[in-house]
């Protein structure tokens, strides 16, 4: 358990640190808006019901 | 002539790994059994994979896993895991503790749902993964009596979605609009639930009960931490919340606005900090703001669908106080809120959606009026148990006599355990695993509280004959059907003295209408009670002790009966007197 925690600890600070940097580079701040709804009226999402993803 | 026997189609619906794990079995589109894992494991809101519930479903139908045609799972686990990883990136480097806890849990079990189903259940046919909010939407719509409907799903969070508006027609459910994590009414309400010293995902209804004692003085302050648009869409200002990166829902900035949190209530209720007026005002305020957002969302949903029928599903759909005000605050004329609106009901939604939509079976959808979908026990087995326990009992062969005696005992202000027929599915006892009492004398509330060891401020619910509900409650004229106990309505002024034990501080009561077809024995009991007392209603609370799941077996009924001051137990055809 300690071993797993140590591995996860290093993984968190390395991989997630990198991911956070990428996230900050690509992150776009939400613009002022009249509505926060995400609309699906025009374009329906295709769902693959066999996939757990 | 050869007779071709057509094999029925069985679909097993499963929900697991968040809270209220459950299994449901549908046969040719009809729900034949549905049970939650907690009733067997005896862990309230158990989130473990529901092996015991599945076993019961198969046993009930007299089939094995090989007879199941498809399994429907109530969400997409990998998509949910993606959202969790994304949250860890966004909150880096502050989420180390939740990361260390969540990742092993996910990698060892939660992510492998498909493997668990294939290997542990030894299921080799098709598995369908229905998105979380679609499962909720399906549970609402496919159990409703409406051919077409607006559906609104609101909960804490599914994969990404927290709130969604749908339109349903001819077994098609179309997503129109949605809001994503972390912007969630469920999580907002849960933050205040934790802040007031209650448990998240368990005690939200206690905040609802407490709200009646306060004044909504904190509305402006709550609106500082949430931006609400006129169409009901909203965002939480995440600088005040910490549920993404820690085990605590709120942070110091939140405390600067709302003051010190109430200390956490221990399970034994020994260390609970007393409620102050501030706590009550905060509860009233969050209830008020939740209702405001709720009605704005519903109004917006109506504007884009122009559909008079509404189905609500998801955990927030269990907010009975808000539900009772839908008719007054929106343009919807018919409202269906499925009893198990939370994650347990998601298993039903996933299974029905698979059958009716994905597999496109021609069977028309069937409205559900009764949630008596669980286990039941025969009189012979109960009698053996009563003898084994050395209890003195009287058996009534004639049902009329049993009901006359039971109604008389209730009229004499006895508290009575009522164990009949099939166990209910979902969080409410609807007259099969209930503790019943006369709703008229105010003292009955205190007596019931003594047995249930509940907080004194919390109200009790009531069951009422469907045909009499208009006489007692301020409800719309066009409906009298509220079978799942998820609406609170104001009790009419002239009737409040008749229902003193169940009328809450705000003059509302969470009630359930009972009709002859959905629960004949309970209906007949209410009729008999009305004949003897003039009152067509009974106080009805779940048959369990505080912090325990509702009882499942006669053995558990007898144990709880003996542990408490309940006066009588009516179990099957037997009446047992408590001599302790």
XYZ file of C-alpha atoms in Angstrom, chain A residues 1 4-5 8-9 11-14 16-17 19-20 23 32-41 47-53, chain B residues 76-78 82 85 88-90 92-93 95-96 99-100 128-129 175-180 227 229 231 233-235 300 353 358:
62
model
C 0.000 0.000 0.000
C 1.447 2.206 -4.357
C 1.048 5.541 -2.554
C 1.021 7.594 -7.145
C 2.651 10.514 -5.299
C 2.948 10.228 -10.737
C 0.717 13.013 -9.439
C 3.525 15.549 -9.218
C 5.085 14.649 -12.565
C -0.353 15.874 -13.603
C 2.080 18.787 -13.291
C -0.908 18.179 -17.785
C -1.666 21.256 -15.710
C -4.151 22.971 -19.458
C -19.515 36.918 -20.181
C -22.726 35.302 -21.305
C -26.490 35.460 -20.902
C -26.785 31.735 -20.516
C -24.598 28.897 -19.333
C -26.641 26.187 -21.040
C -24.804 23.927 -23.456
C -27.215 23.449 -26.338
C -27.664 20.077 -28.050
C -30.694 21.125 -30.098
C -23.817 7.561 -28.307
C -22.109 4.207 -28.544
C -24.085 2.228 -25.973
C -21.696 -0.725 -26.087
C -18.757 1.325 -24.913
C -18.090 2.184 -21.250
C -16.602 5.445 -22.582
C -20.405 5.237 -18.611
C -17.616 4.516 -16.111
C -14.692 5.495 -18.351
C -12.028 10.962 -17.516
C -8.767 12.911 -14.074
C -7.250 16.481 -10.854
C -5.456 18.381 -13.615
C -7.529 21.511 -13.068
C -3.289 20.522 -9.403
C -1.368 20.601 -7.025
C -5.846 17.530 -4.819
C -3.142 15.094 -3.717
C -6.039 11.629 -5.777
C -4.337 9.067 -3.514
C -25.092 -1.625 -22.645
C -23.717 1.491 -20.949
C -31.237 15.885 -25.102
C -31.864 19.601 -25.541
C -29.667 21.425 -23.038
C -27.249 20.580 -20.265
C -24.930 21.959 -17.606
C -21.679 20.268 -16.622
C -24.337 33.253 -10.759
C -29.228 33.521 -15.213
C -33.105 30.898 -17.951
C -28.568 28.177 -16.019
C -25.932 28.906 -13.410
C -22.284 28.608 -12.443
C -37.056 27.462 -19.378
C -34.141 2.442 -22.171
C -32.025 0.519 -28.132
